[in-house]
XYZ file of C-alpha atoms in Angstrom:
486
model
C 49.337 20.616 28.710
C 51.036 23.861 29.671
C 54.415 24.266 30.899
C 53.744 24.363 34.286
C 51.464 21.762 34.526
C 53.907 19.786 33.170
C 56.653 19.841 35.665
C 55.147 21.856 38.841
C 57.799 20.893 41.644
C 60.067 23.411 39.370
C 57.156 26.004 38.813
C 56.799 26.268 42.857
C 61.114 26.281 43.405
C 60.806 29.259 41.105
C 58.110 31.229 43.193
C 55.703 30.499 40.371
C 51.786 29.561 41.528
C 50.729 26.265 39.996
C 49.133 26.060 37.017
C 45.101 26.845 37.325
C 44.213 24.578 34.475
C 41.919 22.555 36.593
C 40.819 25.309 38.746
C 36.486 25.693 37.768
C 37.385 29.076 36.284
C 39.586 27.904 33.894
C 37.299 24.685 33.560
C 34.481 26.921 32.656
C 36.124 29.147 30.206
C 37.439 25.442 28.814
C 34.166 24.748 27.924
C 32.390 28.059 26.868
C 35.288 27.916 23.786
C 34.567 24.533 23.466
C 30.800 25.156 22.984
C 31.417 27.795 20.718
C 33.667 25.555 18.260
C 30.994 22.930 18.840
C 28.158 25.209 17.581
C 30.162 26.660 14.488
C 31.164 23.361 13.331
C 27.708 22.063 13.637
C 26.427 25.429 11.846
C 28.459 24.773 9.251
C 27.891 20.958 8.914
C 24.077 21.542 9.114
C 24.782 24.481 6.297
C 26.638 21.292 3.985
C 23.870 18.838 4.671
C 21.048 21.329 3.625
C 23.162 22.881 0.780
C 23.351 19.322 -0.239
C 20.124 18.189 -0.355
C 18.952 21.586 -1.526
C 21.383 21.344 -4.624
C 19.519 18.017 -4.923
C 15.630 19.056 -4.926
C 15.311 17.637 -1.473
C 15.979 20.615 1.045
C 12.467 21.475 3.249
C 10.759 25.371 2.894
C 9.035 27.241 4.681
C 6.426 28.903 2.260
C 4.739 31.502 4.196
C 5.872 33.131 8.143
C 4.526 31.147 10.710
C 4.786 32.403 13.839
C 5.816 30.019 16.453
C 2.881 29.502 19.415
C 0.616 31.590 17.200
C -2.455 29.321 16.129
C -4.217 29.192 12.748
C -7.220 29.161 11.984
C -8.736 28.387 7.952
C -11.945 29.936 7.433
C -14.022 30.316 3.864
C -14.535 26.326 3.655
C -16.697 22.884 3.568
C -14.704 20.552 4.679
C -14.438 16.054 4.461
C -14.133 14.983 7.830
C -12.333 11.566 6.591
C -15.077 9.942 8.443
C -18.455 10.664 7.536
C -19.366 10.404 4.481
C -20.369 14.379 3.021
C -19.216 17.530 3.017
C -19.571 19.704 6.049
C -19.936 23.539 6.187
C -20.850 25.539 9.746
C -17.487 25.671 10.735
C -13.693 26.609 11.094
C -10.552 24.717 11.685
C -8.404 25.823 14.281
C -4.693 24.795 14.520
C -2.644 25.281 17.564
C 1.143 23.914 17.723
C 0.701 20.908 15.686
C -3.017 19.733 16.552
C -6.231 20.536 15.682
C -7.728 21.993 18.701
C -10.956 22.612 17.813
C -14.147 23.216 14.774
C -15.510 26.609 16.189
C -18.390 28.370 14.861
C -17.948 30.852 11.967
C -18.401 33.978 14.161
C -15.987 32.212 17.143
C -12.937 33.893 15.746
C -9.754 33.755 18.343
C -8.002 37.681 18.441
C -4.385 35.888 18.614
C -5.116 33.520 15.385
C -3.389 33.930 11.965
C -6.445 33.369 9.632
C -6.477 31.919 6.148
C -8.824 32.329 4.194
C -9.969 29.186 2.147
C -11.979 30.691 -0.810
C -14.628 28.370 -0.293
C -12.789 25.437 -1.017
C -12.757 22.027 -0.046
C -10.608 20.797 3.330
C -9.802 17.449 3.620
C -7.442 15.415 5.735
C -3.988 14.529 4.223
C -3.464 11.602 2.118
C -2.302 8.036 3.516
C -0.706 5.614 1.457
C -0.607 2.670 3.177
C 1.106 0.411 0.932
C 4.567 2.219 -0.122
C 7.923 1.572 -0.508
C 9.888 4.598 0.334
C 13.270 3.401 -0.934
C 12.146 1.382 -3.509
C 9.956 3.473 -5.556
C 12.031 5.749 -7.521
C 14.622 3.138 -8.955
C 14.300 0.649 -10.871
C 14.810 -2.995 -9.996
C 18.057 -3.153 -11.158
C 19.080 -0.228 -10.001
C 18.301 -1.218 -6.361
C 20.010 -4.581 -6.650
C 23.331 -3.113 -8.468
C 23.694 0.596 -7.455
C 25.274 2.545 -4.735
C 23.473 2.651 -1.366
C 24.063 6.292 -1.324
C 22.429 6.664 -4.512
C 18.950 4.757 -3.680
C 18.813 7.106 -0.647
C 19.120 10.065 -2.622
C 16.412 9.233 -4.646
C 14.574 8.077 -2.542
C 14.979 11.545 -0.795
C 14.070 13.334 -3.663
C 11.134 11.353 -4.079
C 9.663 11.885 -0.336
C 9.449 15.330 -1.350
C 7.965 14.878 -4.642
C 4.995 12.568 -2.175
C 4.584 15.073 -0.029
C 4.021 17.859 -2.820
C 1.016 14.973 -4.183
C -1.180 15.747 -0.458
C 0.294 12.142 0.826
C 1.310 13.415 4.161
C 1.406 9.860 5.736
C 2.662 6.171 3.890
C 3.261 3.687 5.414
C 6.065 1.745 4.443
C 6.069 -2.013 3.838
C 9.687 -2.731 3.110
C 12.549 -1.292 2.751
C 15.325 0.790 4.379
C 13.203 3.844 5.197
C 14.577 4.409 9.295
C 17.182 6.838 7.811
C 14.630 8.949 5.470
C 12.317 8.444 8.990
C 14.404 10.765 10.679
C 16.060 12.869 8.072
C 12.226 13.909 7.771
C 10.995 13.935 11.102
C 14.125 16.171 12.103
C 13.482 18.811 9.144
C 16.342 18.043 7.091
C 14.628 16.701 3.888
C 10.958 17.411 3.352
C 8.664 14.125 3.129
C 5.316 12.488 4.531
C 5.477 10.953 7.596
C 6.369 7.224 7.390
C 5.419 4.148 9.172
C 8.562 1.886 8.710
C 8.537 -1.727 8.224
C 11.946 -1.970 7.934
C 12.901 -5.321 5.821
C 10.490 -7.415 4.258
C 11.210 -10.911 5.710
C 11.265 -14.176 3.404
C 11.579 -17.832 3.526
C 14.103 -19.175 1.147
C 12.378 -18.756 -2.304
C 10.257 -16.334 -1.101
C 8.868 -13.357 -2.542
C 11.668 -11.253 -0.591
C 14.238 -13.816 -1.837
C 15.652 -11.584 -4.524
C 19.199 -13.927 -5.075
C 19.689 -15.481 -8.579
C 20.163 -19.390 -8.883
C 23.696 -19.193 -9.442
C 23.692 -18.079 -5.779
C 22.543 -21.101 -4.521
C 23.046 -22.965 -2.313
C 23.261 -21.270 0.928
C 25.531 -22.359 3.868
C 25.524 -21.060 7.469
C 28.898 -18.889 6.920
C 27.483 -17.712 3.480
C 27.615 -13.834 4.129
C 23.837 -11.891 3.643
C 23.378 -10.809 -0.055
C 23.299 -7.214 -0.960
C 19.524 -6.907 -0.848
C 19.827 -8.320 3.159
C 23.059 -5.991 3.569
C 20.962 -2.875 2.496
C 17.973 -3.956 4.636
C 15.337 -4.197 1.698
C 14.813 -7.936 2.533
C 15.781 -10.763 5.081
C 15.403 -14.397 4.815
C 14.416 -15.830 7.373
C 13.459 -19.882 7.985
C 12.401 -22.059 10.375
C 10.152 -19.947 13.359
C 13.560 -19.616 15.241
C 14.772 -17.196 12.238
C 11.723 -15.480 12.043
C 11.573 -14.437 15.537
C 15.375 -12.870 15.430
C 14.466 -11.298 12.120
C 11.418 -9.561 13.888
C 12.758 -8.492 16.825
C 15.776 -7.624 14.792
C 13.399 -5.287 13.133
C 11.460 -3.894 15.832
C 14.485 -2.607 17.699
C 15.194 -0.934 14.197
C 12.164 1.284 15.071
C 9.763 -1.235 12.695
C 6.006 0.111 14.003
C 4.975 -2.418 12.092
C 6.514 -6.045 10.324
C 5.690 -7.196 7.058
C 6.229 -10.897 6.236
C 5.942 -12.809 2.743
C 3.625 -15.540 3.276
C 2.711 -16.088 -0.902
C 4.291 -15.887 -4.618
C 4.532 -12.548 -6.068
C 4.773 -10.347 -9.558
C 7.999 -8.757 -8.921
C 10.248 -11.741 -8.193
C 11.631 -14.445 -10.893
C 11.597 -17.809 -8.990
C 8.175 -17.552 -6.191
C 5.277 -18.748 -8.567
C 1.738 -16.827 -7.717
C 0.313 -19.628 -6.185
C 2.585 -20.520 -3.518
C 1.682 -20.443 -0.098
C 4.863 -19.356 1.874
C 6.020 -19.533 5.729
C 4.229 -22.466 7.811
C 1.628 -21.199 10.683
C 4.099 -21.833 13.023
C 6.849 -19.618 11.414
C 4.538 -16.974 10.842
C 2.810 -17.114 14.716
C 6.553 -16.542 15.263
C 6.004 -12.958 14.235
C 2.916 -12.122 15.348
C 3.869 -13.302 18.699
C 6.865 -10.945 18.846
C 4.990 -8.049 17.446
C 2.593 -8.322 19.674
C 5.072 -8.180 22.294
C 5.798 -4.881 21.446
C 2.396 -3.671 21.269
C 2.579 -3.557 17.339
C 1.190 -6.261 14.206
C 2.089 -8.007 11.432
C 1.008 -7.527 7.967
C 1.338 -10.149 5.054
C 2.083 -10.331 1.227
C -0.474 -12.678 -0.189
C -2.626 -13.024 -3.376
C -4.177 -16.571 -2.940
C -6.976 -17.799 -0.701
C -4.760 -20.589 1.191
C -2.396 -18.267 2.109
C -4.477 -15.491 3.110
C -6.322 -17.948 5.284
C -2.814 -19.080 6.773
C -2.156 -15.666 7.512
C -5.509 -15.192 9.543
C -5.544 -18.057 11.555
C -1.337 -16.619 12.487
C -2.904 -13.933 13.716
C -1.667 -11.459 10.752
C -4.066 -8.166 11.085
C -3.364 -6.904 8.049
C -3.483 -8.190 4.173
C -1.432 -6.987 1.661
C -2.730 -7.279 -1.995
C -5.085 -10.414 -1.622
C -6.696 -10.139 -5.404
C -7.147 -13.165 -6.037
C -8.807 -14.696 -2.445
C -12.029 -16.491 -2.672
C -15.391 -15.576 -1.056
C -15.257 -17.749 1.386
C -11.652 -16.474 2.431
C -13.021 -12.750 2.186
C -15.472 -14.228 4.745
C -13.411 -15.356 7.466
C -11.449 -12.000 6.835
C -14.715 -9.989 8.078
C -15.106 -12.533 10.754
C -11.931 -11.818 12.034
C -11.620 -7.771 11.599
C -8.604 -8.056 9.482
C -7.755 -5.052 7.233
C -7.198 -5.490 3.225
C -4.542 -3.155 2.099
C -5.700 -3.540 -1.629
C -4.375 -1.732 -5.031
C -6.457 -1.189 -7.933
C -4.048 -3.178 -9.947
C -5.770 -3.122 -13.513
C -3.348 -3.535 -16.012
C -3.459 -0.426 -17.605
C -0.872 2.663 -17.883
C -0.278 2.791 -14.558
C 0.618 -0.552 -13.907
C 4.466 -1.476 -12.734
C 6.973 -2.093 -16.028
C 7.411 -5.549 -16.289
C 9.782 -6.716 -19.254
C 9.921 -10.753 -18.222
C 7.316 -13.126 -19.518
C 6.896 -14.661 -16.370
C 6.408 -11.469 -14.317
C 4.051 -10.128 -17.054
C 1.807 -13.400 -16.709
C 1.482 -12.880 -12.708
C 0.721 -9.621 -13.100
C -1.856 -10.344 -15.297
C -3.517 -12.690 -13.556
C -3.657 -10.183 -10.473
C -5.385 -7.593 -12.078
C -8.023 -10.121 -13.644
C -9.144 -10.467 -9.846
C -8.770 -6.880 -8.721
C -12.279 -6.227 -9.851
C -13.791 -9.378 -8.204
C -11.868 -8.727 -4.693
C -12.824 -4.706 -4.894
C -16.774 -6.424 -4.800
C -15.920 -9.249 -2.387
C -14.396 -6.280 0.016
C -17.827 -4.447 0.005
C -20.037 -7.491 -0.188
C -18.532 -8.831 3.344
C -17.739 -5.182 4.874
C -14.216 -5.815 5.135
C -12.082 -2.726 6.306
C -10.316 -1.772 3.802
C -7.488 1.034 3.315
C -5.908 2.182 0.252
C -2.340 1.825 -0.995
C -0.620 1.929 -4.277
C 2.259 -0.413 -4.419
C 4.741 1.574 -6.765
C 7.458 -0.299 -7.434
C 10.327 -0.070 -9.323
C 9.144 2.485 -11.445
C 10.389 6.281 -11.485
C 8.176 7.065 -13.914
C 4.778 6.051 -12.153
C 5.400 7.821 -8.871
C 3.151 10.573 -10.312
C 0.473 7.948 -10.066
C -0.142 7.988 -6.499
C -2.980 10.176 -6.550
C -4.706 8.864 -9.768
C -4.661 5.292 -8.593
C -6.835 6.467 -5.397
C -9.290 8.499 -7.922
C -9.417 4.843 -9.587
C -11.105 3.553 -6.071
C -14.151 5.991 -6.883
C -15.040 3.347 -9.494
C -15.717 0.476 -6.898
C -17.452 2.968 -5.028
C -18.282 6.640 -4.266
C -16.076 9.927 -4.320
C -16.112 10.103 -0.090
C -16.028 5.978 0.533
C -12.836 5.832 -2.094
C -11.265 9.006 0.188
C -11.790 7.743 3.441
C -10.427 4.677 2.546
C -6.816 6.752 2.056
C -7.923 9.326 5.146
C -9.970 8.170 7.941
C -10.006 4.483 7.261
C -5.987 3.974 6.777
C -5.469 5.756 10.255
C -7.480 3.642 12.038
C -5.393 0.275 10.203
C -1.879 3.181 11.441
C -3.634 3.206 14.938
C -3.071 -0.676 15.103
C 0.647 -0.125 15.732
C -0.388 1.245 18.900
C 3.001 2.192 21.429
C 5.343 1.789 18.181
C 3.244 4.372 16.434
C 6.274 7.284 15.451
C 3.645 9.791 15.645
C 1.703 10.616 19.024
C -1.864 11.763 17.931
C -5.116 10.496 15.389
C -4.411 10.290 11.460
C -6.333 11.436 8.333
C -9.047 12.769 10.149
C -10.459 16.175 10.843
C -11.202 16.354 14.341
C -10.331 17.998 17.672
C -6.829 16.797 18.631
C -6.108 15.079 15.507
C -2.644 15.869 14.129
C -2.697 18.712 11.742
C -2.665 17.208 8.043
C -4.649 18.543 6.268
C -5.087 20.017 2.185
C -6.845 22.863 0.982
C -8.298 21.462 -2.818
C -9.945 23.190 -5.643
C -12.405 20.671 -6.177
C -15.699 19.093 -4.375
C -14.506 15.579 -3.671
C -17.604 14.396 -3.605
C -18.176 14.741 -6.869
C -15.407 12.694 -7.973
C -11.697 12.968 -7.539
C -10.326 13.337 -10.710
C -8.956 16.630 -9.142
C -6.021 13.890 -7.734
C -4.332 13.483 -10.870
C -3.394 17.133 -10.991
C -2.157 17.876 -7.443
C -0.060 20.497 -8.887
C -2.832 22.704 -10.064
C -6.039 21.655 -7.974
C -4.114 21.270 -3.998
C -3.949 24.835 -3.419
C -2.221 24.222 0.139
C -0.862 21.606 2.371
C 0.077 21.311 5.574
C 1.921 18.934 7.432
C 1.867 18.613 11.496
C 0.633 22.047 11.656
C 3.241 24.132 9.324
C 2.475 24.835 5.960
C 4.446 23.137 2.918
C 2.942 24.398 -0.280
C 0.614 27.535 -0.343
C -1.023 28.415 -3.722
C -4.222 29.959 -1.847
């Protein structure tokens, strides 16, 4: 406060005017300086952030001038629709703002457009994963039980990048902490796909999501969460009471979606395989809520009574479900219900597993993969494709060759709509809690603009996937360009 404000019965004996520091001059010239020392320090903090991340790998680029309001249009190309099942030529792809607003002719070439050439290459939609764990996927398992928070989110930074750079513009992510990398991405400070949070995976004591050791039992009601529940990769949850809070809990998160654990797993020490987890009534606890909010659940489960559990909850979607039965698979058609499955094969690619037990289950998994890939097409189940990474650094570089491994169970277009056309429509079913306003792995007029330029005819195979580096000549995500090699 100035001198006069502070004592003005003496400024006005002296003949002095009171002080104008509330007068709406001085107000406004207040807050013009203000503004200014508000935008430098932000400047500068934004500068730190990016210099950050860019010192880490993780910083976004813009690879080519894109003038803003100017559309695009890629000419030169046959394109996969994500849809129907061939190639299509006839036509171009025009790109306005973030959409695609239209397929025009050949010769139907807007004055105002910024054209790019394709050199007769092949233009499909970008990549969904639709079983991923954003946070999860570049550390190990003990890494993401022991290490720094801040850590894990750096890596798992790095790593969104690194997903994008594969064509996977979309994942959708099935548990984990992944709201912060949500919006570090969708605001432009790290590069990444879009994501579809879960948020955390809820359990039932001794759960699959249960990741506490023995000598942390038992647990009271003032026993504080564990570090897995403090860092929001998992939640236990029991009794349909507890499962509601837990959903809701993660639905005001931002969750478009929930994931519950309603079997045994591979990954954890203590849940055997064949364990059917959560009662109906705790599970109907979730769907009820999610439904609420316009949105669905989707389930971990391998074996046939708790995949049938699951269904008769009202779970839409299945996660893994190698080893169900035919008569499950059946009343999974009947019912519409989506199988998220992973070629899990037990080969190179498969997650490192150093414990007997863990080595066993995963065994056993992949000794049904083949059956339930047959089952799937047998009963015309809809079925989307997702890699379930976990815990494994050095098989992120997968991604892409584990969809190519879908083109055995059936052909080149069928295995890549199954990661394009067919995992939007299983995205769509999060309905008003979708993060993204517009159609998914499609190419179509007002679809959102995803969309890779490849060196290869995927209809011939997609071995092309393994090598995104070499054979994805450009991507683009929500209309602006990421990587051009064109």
């Amino acid at each position: 406060m100035c001198v006069v404000c502070s004592d003005p019965q003496t400024a006005r004996a002296a003949g002095i005017d009171p002080c104008l520091c509330g007068a709406p001059q001085t107000l406004a010239a207040y807050a013009r300086v203000e503004a200014d020392i508000s935008r430098r320090q932000m400047i500068g903090g934004m500068a730190a952030v990016v210099g950050m991340f860019a010192g880490f790998g993780l910083a976004p680029t813009e690879l080519r001038a894109q003038s803003a309001g100017r559309p695009k249009l890629l000419t030169n190309l046959r394109y996969f629709d994500g849809v129907t099942l061939s190639m299509q030529e006839g036509r171009n792809i025009l790109i306005s703002g973030n959409r695609i607003v239209g397929l025009p002719g050949l010769d139907d070439i807007p004055e105002d457009a910024e054209v790019i050439d394709c050199g007769g290459k092949s233009v499909i939609p970008g990549l969904i994963d639709a079983h991923w764990h954003s946070t999860l996927v570049a550390v190990s398992q003990l890494a993401a039980m022991t290490q720094d928070v801040g850590f894990i989110h750096l890596m798992a930074g790095r790593e969104a990048g690194a997903t994008l750079q594969r064509g996977f513009t979309t994942v959708r992510d099935v548990g984990g902490p992944a709201f912060g990398l949500q919006m570090a991405i969708d605001r432009g400070v790290v590069a990444g796909p879009r994501i579809f949070p879960s948020g955390a995976m809820i359990s039932q004591t001794s759960g699959h999501g249960d990741f506490r050791l023995r000598s942390e039992l038992p647990r009271f009601p003032d026993t504080p969460p564990s570090n897995i529940e403090r860092q929001g990769v998992a939640l236990i949850a029991d009794g349909a009471d507890m499962v509601l809070r837990a959903t809701r809990e993660q639905l005001m998160k931002g969750a478009s979606q929930i994931k519950i654990m309603a079997g045994g797993g591979v990954s954890s020490l203590y849940d055997p395989l064949d364990t059917t987890q959560y009662t109906e009534r705790e599970m109907r606890a979730a769907v009820e809520a999610a439904e609420d909010w316009g949105t669905y659940v989707c389930a971990h489960v391998y074996t046939p009574g708790g995949i049938r559990r699951a269904v008769a909850a009202g779970v839409k979607s299945i996660e893994h479900g190698q080893l169900a039965d035919e008569e499950t698979v059946q009343i999974m058609a009947g019912e519409g219900v989506w199988w998220s499955l992973q070629p899990f094969l037990a080969d190179e690619d498969s997650n490192p597993k150093s414990d007997p037990i863990q080595q066993a289950k995963q065994l056993e998994v992949a000794e049904g993969t083949v059956r339930a890939f047959e089952l799937a097409k047998t009963h015309d189940v809809p079925l989307a494709f997702g890699t379930d990474i976990l815990f494994n650094p050095a098989g992120t570089s997968s991604q892409g060759r584990q969809l190519a491994k879908f083109a055995r169970f059936m052909s080149p277009l069928e295995a890549l709509n199954k990661a394009t056309g067919a995992a939007g429509q299983l995205l769509a079913l999060s309905g008003a809690r979708a993060p993204y306003d517009g159609a998914l792995g499609v190419i179509a007029e007002g679809a959102l603009a995803d969309l890779l330029v490849v060196d290869a005819d995927p209809s011939a195979g997609l071995d092309w996937l393994d090598d995104p580096q070499g054979r994805i000549n450009l991507i683009m995500k929500d209309g602006r360009i990421v990587k051009d090699e064109l």
